[in-house]
Coordinates of C-alpha atoms and ligand atoms in Angstrom, one line a residue:
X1 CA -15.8 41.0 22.3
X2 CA -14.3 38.4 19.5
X3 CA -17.1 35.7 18.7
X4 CA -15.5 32.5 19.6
X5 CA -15.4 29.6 17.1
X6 CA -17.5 26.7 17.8
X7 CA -15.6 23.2 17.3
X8 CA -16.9 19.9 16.9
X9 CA -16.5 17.3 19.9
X10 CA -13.4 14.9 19.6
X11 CA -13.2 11.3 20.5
X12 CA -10.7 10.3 22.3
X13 CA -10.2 7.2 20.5
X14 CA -9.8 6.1 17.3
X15 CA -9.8 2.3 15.9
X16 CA -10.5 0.6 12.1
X17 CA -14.0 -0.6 12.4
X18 CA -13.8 -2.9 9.0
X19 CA -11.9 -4.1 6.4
X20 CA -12.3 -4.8 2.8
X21 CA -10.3 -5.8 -0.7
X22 CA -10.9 -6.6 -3.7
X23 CA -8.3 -8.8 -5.9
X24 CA -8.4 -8.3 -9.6
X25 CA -10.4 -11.6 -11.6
X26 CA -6.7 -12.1 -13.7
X27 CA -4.3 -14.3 -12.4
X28 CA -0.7 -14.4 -13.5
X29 CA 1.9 -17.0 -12.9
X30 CA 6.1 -16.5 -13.3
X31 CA 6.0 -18.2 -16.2
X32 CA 3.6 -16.0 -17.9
X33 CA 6.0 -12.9 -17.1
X34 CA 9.3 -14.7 -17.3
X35 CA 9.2 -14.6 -21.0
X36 CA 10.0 -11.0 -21.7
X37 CA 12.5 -10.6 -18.9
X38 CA 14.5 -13.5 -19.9
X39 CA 14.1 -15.1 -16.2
X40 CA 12.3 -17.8 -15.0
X41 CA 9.5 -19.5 -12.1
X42 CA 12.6 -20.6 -10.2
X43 CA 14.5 -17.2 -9.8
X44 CA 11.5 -15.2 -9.2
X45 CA 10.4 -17.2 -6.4
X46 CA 14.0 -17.2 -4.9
X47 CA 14.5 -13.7 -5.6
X48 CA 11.1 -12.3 -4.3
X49 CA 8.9 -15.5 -2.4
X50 CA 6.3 -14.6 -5.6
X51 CA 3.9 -17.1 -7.0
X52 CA 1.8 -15.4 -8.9
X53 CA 0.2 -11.9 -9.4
X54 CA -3.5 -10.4 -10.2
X55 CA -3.5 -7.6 -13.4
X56 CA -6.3 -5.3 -13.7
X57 CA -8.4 -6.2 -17.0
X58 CA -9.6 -3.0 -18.5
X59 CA -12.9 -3.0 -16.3
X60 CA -11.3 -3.0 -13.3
X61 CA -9.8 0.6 -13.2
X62 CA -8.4 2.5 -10.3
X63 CA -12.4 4.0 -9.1
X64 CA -14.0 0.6 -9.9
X65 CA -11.8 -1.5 -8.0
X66 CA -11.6 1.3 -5.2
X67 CA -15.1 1.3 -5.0
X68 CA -15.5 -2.6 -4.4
X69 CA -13.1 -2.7 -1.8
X70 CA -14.4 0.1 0.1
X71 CA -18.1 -1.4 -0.3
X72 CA -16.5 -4.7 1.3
X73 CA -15.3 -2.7 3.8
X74 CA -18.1 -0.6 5.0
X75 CA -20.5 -3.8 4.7
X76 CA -17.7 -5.5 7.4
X77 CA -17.9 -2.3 9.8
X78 CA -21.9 -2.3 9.5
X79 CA -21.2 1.5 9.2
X80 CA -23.6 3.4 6.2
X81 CA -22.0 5.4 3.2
X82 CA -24.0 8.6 4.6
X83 CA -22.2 8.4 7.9
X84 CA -18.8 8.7 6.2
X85 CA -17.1 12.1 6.9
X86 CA -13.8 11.9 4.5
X87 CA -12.7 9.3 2.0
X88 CA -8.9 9.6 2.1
X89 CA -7.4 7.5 -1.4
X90 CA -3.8 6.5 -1.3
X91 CA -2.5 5.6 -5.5
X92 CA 0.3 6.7 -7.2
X93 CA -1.4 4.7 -10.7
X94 CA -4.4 7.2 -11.1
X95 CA -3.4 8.4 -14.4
X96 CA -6.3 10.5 -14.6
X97 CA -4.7 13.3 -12.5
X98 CA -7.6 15.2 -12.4
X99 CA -10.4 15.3 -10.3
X100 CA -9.5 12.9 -7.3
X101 CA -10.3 9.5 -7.6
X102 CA -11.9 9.4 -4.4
X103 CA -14.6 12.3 -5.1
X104 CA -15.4 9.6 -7.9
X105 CA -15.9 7.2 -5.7
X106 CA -17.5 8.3 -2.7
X107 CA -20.5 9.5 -5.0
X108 CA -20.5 5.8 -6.5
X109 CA -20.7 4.7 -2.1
X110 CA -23.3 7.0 -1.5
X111 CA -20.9 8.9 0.5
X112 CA -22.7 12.1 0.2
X113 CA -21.8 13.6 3.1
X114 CA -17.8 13.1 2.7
X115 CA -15.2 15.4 1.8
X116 CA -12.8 13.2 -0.3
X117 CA -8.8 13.6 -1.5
X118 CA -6.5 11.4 -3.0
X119 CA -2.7 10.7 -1.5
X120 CA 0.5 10.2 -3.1
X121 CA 3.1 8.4 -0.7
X122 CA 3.4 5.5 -2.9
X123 CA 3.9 2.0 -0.7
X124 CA 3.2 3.7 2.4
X125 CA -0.2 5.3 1.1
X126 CA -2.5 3.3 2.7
X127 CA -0.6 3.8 6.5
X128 CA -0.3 7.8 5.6
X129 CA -3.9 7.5 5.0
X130 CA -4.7 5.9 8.4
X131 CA -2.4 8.0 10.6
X132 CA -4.3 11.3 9.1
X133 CA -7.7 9.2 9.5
X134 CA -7.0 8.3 13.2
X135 CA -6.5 12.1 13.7
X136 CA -9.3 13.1 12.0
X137 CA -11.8 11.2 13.9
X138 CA -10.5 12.0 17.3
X139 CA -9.4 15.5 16.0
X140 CA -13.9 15.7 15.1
X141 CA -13.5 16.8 11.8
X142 CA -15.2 13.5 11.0
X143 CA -17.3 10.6 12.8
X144 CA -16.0 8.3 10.5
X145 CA -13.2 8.3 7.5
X146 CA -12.9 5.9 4.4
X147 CA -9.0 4.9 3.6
X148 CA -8.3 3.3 0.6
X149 CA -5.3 2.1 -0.8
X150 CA -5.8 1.3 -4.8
X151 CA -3.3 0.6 -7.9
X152 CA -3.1 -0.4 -11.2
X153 CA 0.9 -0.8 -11.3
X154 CA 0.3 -2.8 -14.7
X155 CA -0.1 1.3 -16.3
X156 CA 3.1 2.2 -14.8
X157 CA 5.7 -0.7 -15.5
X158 CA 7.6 -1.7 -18.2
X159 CA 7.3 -5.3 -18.9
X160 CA 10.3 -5.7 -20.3
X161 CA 12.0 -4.5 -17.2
X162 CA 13.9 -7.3 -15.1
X163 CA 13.9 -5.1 -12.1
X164 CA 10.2 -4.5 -12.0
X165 CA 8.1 -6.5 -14.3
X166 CA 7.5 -9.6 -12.1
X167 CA 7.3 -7.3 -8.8
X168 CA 4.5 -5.1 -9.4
X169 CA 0.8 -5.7 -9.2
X170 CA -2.6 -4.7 -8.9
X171 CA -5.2 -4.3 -6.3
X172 CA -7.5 -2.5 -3.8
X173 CA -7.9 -2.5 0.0
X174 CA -9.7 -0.5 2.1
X175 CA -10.9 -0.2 6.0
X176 CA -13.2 2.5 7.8
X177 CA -11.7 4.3 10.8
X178 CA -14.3 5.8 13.8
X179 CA -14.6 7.0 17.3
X180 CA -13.0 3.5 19.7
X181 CA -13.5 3.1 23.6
X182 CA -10.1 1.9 23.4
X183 CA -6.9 3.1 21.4
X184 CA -7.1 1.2 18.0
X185 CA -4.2 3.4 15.8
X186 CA -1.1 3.8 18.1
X187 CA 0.8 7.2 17.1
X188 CA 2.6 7.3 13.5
X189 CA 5.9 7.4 12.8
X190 CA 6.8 8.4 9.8
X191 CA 9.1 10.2 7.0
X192 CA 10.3 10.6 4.1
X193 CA 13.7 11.3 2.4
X194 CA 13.8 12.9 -1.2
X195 CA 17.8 12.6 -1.6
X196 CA 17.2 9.0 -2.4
X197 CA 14.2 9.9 -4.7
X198 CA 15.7 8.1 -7.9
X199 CA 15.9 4.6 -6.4
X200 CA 12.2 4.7 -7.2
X201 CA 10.8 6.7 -9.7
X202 CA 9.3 6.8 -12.9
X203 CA 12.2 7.2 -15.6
X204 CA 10.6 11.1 -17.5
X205 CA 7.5 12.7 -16.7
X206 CA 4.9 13.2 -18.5
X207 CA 5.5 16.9 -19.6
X208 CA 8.6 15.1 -21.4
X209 CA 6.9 12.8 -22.9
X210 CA 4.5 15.0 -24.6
X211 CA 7.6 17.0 -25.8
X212 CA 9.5 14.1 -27.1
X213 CA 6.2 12.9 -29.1
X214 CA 5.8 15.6 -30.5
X215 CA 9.2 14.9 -32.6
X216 CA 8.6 11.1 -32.6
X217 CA 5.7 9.6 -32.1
X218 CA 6.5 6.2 -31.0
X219 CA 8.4 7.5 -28.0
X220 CA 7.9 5.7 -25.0
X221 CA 5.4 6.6 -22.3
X222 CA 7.1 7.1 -18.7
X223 CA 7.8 3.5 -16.4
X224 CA 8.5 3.0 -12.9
X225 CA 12.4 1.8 -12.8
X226 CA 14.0 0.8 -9.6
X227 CA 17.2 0.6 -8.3
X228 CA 16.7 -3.0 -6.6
X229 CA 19.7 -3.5 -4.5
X230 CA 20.0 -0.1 -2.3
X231 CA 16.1 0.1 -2.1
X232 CA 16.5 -3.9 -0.6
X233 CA 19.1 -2.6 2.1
X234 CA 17.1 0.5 3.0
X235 CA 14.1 -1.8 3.4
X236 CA 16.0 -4.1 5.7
X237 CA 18.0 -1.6 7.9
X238 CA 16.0 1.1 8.0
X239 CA 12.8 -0.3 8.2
X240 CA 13.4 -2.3 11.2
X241 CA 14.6 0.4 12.9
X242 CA 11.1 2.5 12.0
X243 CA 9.5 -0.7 13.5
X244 CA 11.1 -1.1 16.4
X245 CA 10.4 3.2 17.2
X246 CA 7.0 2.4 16.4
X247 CA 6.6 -0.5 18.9
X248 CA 8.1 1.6 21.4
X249 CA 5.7 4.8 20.2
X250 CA 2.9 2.6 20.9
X251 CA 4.6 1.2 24.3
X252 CA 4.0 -2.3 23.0
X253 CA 6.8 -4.8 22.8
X254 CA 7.5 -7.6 20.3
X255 CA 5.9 -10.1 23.0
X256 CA 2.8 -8.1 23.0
X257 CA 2.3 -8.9 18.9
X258 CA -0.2 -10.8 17.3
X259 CA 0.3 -10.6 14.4
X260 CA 3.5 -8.8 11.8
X261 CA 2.0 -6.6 8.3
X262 CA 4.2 -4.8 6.5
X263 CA 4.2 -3.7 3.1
X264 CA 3.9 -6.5 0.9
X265 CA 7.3 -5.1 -1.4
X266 CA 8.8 -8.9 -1.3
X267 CA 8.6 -11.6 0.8
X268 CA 12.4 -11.6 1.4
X269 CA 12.3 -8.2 3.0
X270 CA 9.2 -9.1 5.1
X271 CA 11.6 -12.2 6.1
X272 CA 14.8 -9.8 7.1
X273 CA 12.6 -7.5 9.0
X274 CA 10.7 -10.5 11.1
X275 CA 14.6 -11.8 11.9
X276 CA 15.8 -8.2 12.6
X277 CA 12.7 -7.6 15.2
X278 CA 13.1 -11.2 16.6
X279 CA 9.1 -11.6 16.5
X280 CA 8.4 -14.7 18.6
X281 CA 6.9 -17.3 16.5
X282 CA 3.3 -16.6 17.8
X283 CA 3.5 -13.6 15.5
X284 CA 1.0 -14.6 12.5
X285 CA 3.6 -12.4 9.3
X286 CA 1.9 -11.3 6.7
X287 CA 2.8 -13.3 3.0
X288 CA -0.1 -12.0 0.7
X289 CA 2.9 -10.7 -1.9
X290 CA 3.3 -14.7 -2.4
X291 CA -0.2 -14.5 -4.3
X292 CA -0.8 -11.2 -4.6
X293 CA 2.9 -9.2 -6.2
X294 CA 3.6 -6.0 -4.8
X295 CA 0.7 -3.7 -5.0
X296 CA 1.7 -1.0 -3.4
X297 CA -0.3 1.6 -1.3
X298 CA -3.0 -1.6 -1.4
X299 CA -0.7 -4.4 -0.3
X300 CA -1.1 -3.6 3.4
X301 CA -4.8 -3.5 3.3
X302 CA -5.1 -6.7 1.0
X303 CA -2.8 -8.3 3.2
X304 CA -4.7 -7.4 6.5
X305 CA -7.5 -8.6 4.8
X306 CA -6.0 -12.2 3.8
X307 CA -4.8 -12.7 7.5
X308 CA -8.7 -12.1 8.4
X309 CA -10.1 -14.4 5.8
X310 CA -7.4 -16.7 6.8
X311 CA -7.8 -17.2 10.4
X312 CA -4.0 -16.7 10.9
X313 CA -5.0 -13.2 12.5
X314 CA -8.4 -12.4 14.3
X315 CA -10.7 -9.3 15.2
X316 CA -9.0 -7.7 18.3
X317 CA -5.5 -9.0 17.6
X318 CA -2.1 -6.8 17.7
X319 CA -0.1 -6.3 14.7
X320 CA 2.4 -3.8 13.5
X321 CA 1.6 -2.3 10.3
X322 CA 4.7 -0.9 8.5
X323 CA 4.6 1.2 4.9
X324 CA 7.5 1.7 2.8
X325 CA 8.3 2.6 -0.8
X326 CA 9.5 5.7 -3.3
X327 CA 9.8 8.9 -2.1
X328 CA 11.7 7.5 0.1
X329 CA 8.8 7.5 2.1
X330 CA 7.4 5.0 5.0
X331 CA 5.1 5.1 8.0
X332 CA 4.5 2.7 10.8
X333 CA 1.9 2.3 13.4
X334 CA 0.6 -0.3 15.9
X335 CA -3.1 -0.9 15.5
X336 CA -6.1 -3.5 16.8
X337 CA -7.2 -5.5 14.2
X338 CA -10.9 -4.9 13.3
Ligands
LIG401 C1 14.5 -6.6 -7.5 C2 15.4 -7.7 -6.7 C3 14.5 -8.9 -6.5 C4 16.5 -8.0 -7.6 O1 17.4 -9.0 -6.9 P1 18.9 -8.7 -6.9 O2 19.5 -9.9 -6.2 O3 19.2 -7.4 -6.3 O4 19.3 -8.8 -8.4 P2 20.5 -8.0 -9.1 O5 19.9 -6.9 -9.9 O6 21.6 -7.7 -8.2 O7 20.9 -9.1 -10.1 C5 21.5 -10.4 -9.7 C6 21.6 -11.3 -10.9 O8 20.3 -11.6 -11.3 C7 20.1 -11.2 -12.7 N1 18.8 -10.7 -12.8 C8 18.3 -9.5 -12.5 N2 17.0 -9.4 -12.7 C9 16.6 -10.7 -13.1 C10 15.4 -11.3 -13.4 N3 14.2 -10.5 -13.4 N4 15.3 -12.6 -13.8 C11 16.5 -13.3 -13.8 N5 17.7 -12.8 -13.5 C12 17.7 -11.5 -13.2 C13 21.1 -10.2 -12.9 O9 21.5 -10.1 -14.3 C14 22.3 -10.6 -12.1 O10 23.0 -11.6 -12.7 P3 24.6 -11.8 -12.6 O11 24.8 -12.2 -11.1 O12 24.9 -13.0 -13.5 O13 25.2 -10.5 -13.0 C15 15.9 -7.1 -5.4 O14 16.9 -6.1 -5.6 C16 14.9 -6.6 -4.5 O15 14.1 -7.3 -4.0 N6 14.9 -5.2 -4.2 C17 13.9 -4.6 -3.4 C18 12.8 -4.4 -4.3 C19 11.5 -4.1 -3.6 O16 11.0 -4.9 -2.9 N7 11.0 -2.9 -3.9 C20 9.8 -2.6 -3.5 C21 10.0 -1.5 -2.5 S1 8.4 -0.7 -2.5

C-alpha cells in the first residue's frame, strides 16, 4: 500500500496580527522638485493632493528600511522572529536582483525558521503579498507569515520627468499574518492585464542598457515613465468596480466600512473611487500620499499604519484595502484592522 503524506493542520482563519512602517528621515517639499520639471507647489497639489515626499538617503536601502518596518511590526503583533514561517517581500526597486531581499532580511529579524521570497506586482505588492499570506496560514504551510511591502522609487525615476518626478516616493510597511478565531483577510480578488503593460513601465531594460554603454558610456540608465492620463481613467473605472466585487466577495456592504485604504497612487484617484463607491462619511479614507508620495507596494501598509497612529481608524475596524499599479496589475480584499 502507497504511504500516505502527512500534512500540517490548517487554521481556519486568518487575520493581520500587527502592523509596522518605517518613513525615510528626508523630507521633500514641491518646491524642492518643482525645479527640474518646470512646475510648481500649486499644480502639484491640484494635480495629485501631494505635500511633500520622504527620499531614501543612501543608508536607508531597500533591506534596511524592510527590516525596520518589519521589526515595528512584529513588536505590535507581540509575535517572535523564530515563530515566523515565511517572509513574503513585495518591491519592484530592489536593484540588486539577486538573492531576495527578504532572505536578507529575515536573517537580520532573527527569522531563522522562515522560508523567504520576494514579489513583483508593483502597487499592488503588498495586497498580493497578503492574499498569498492569508492562504498560507490557513492553508498550514506556516503559523505565521511576514508581508512586507518596501521601495526606493528615488533608483527608478527620472527627475526630470514631469509625469513622475513629483509622484514617486520611498518607504516601507509591513504587518504579520497568523491563525484568527474570526475571518480577518476576506477572499482576493485580483488580476492583471499585460496588454496595457507600457502605461507603466520602465522605458529599456537593463540588458539594453549594458549594450548601449558599451558604445557610449554616458547612456542613460533605465526610468519608470508613465502614461498619466489612461493609467488615471483605469484607476478610476476600473478600480471601483474591483472594489465594489471585493465588498461583495467579502459579503460586506459599503455601510459595513470603517474605514477606505487604497493604494496611495494620488489623492485624486483615492477621491474618484470614495465618490464612485458612495462610502458614507463614517468611512475614515486613507490620505497618507498627501505626506508620504506614492510609494508603491509600501503605500498601503504605510497608510494603514498612519490611520492607526492617527486614531482616524482603530484595532478591529473594517476597511477595504485596494492595490493597483503596472502590470496592469491590482488586488483587493476586505480585512480587520489589527
Ligand atoms: C500624472 C498626472 C497627475 C498628470 O496630470 P494630467 O492632468 O493627466 O496632466 P497632463 O499630462 O494631461 O498635462 C496637463 C497639462 O499640465 C502640464 N503638465 C504635465 N506635467 C506637469 C508637471 N509636472 N508640472 C506642471 N505642469 C505639468 C502639461 O504640459 C499640460 O499642459 P497643457 O494643458 O498646457 O498642454 C495624472 O495623469 C495622474 O494622476 N495620473 C495617474 C497617475 C498615478 O496615480 N499613477 C500611479 C498609479 S500606480
Amino acid at each position: 500500500m502507497r504511504a500516505s503524506i502527512r500534512t500540517s493542520v490548517p487554521v481556519r482563519h486568518a487575520a493581520m496580527l500587527g502592523v509596522g512602517a518605517y518613513r525615510p528621515r528626508l523630507v521633500v517639499d514641491n518646491d524642492q522638485v518643482a525645479g527640474l520639471i518646470d512646475s510648481s507647489d500649486e499644480w502639484i497639489r491640484t494635480r495629485s493632493g501631494i505635500r511633500s515626499r520622504r527620499w531614501a538617503s543612501e543608508d536607508e536601502t531597500i533591506v534596511e528600511m524592510a527590516t525596520a518596518a518589519a521589526s515595528a511590526a512584529l513588536e505590535s503583533s507581540g509575535i517572535d522572529p523564530e515563530r515566523i514561517g515565511c517572509v513574503l517581500l513585495a518591491t519592484i526597486s530592489n536593484l540588486r536582483q539577486t538573492p531576495a531581499a527578504a532572505s536578507e532580511v529575515a536573517t537580520r529579524l532573527g527569522a531563522v525558521n522562515a522560508g523567504a521570497m520576494d514579489i513583483s506586482a508593483a502597487c499592488a505588492g503588498f495586497c498580493y503579498g497578503l492574499a498569498l499570506a492569508g492562504d498560507i496560514v490557513r492553508g498550514g504551510s506556516a503559523e505565521h507569515v511576514l508581508v512586507i511591502g518596501v521601495e526606493r522609487m528615488t533608483d527608478l525615476i527620472d527627475d526630470r520627468d514631469r509625469g513622475t518626478a513629483f509622484l514617486f516616493a520611498d518607504g516601507a510597511g509591513a504587518a504579520v499574518v497568523g491563525g484568527s478565531d474570526e475571518p480577518g483577510i476576506g477572499p482576493v480578488v485580483w488580476g492583471s492585464d499585460g496588454s496595457q503593460a507600457e502605461l507603466i513601465s520602465q522605458d529599456h531594460s537593463w540588458l539594453d542598457w549594458r549594450d548601449q554603454l558599451a558604445k557610449d558610456p554616458s547612456a542613460e540608465a533605465p526610468a519608470l515613465r508613465m502614461n498619466g492620463q489612461p493609467v488615471f481613467r483605469w484607476a478610476t473605472v476600473e478600480m471601483a468596480k474591483v472594489a465594489r466585487r471585493t465588498l461583495e466577495a467579502a459579503g460586506i456592504d459599503v455601510a459595513d466600512l470603517d474605514a477606505f485604504i487604497p493604494h496611495q497612487a494620488n489623492d485624486r484617484i483615492t477621491e474618484a473611487l470614495a465618490r464612485s463607491l458612495r462610502l458614507p462619511s463614517s468611512v475614515a479614507i486613507a490620505r497618507d500620499v498627501v505626506e508620504q508620495g506614492n510609494t508603491s507596494a509600501a503605500s498601503v501598509p504605510l497608510a494603514i499604519d498612519a490611520l492607526l497612529s492617527s486614531g482616524a481608524a482603530r484595532s478591529g475596524d473594517t476597511a477595504l484595502l485596494l492595490g493597483f499599479g503596472a502590470g496592469l496589475s491590482f488586488a483587493g480584499q476586505v480585512v480587520v484592522l489589527p
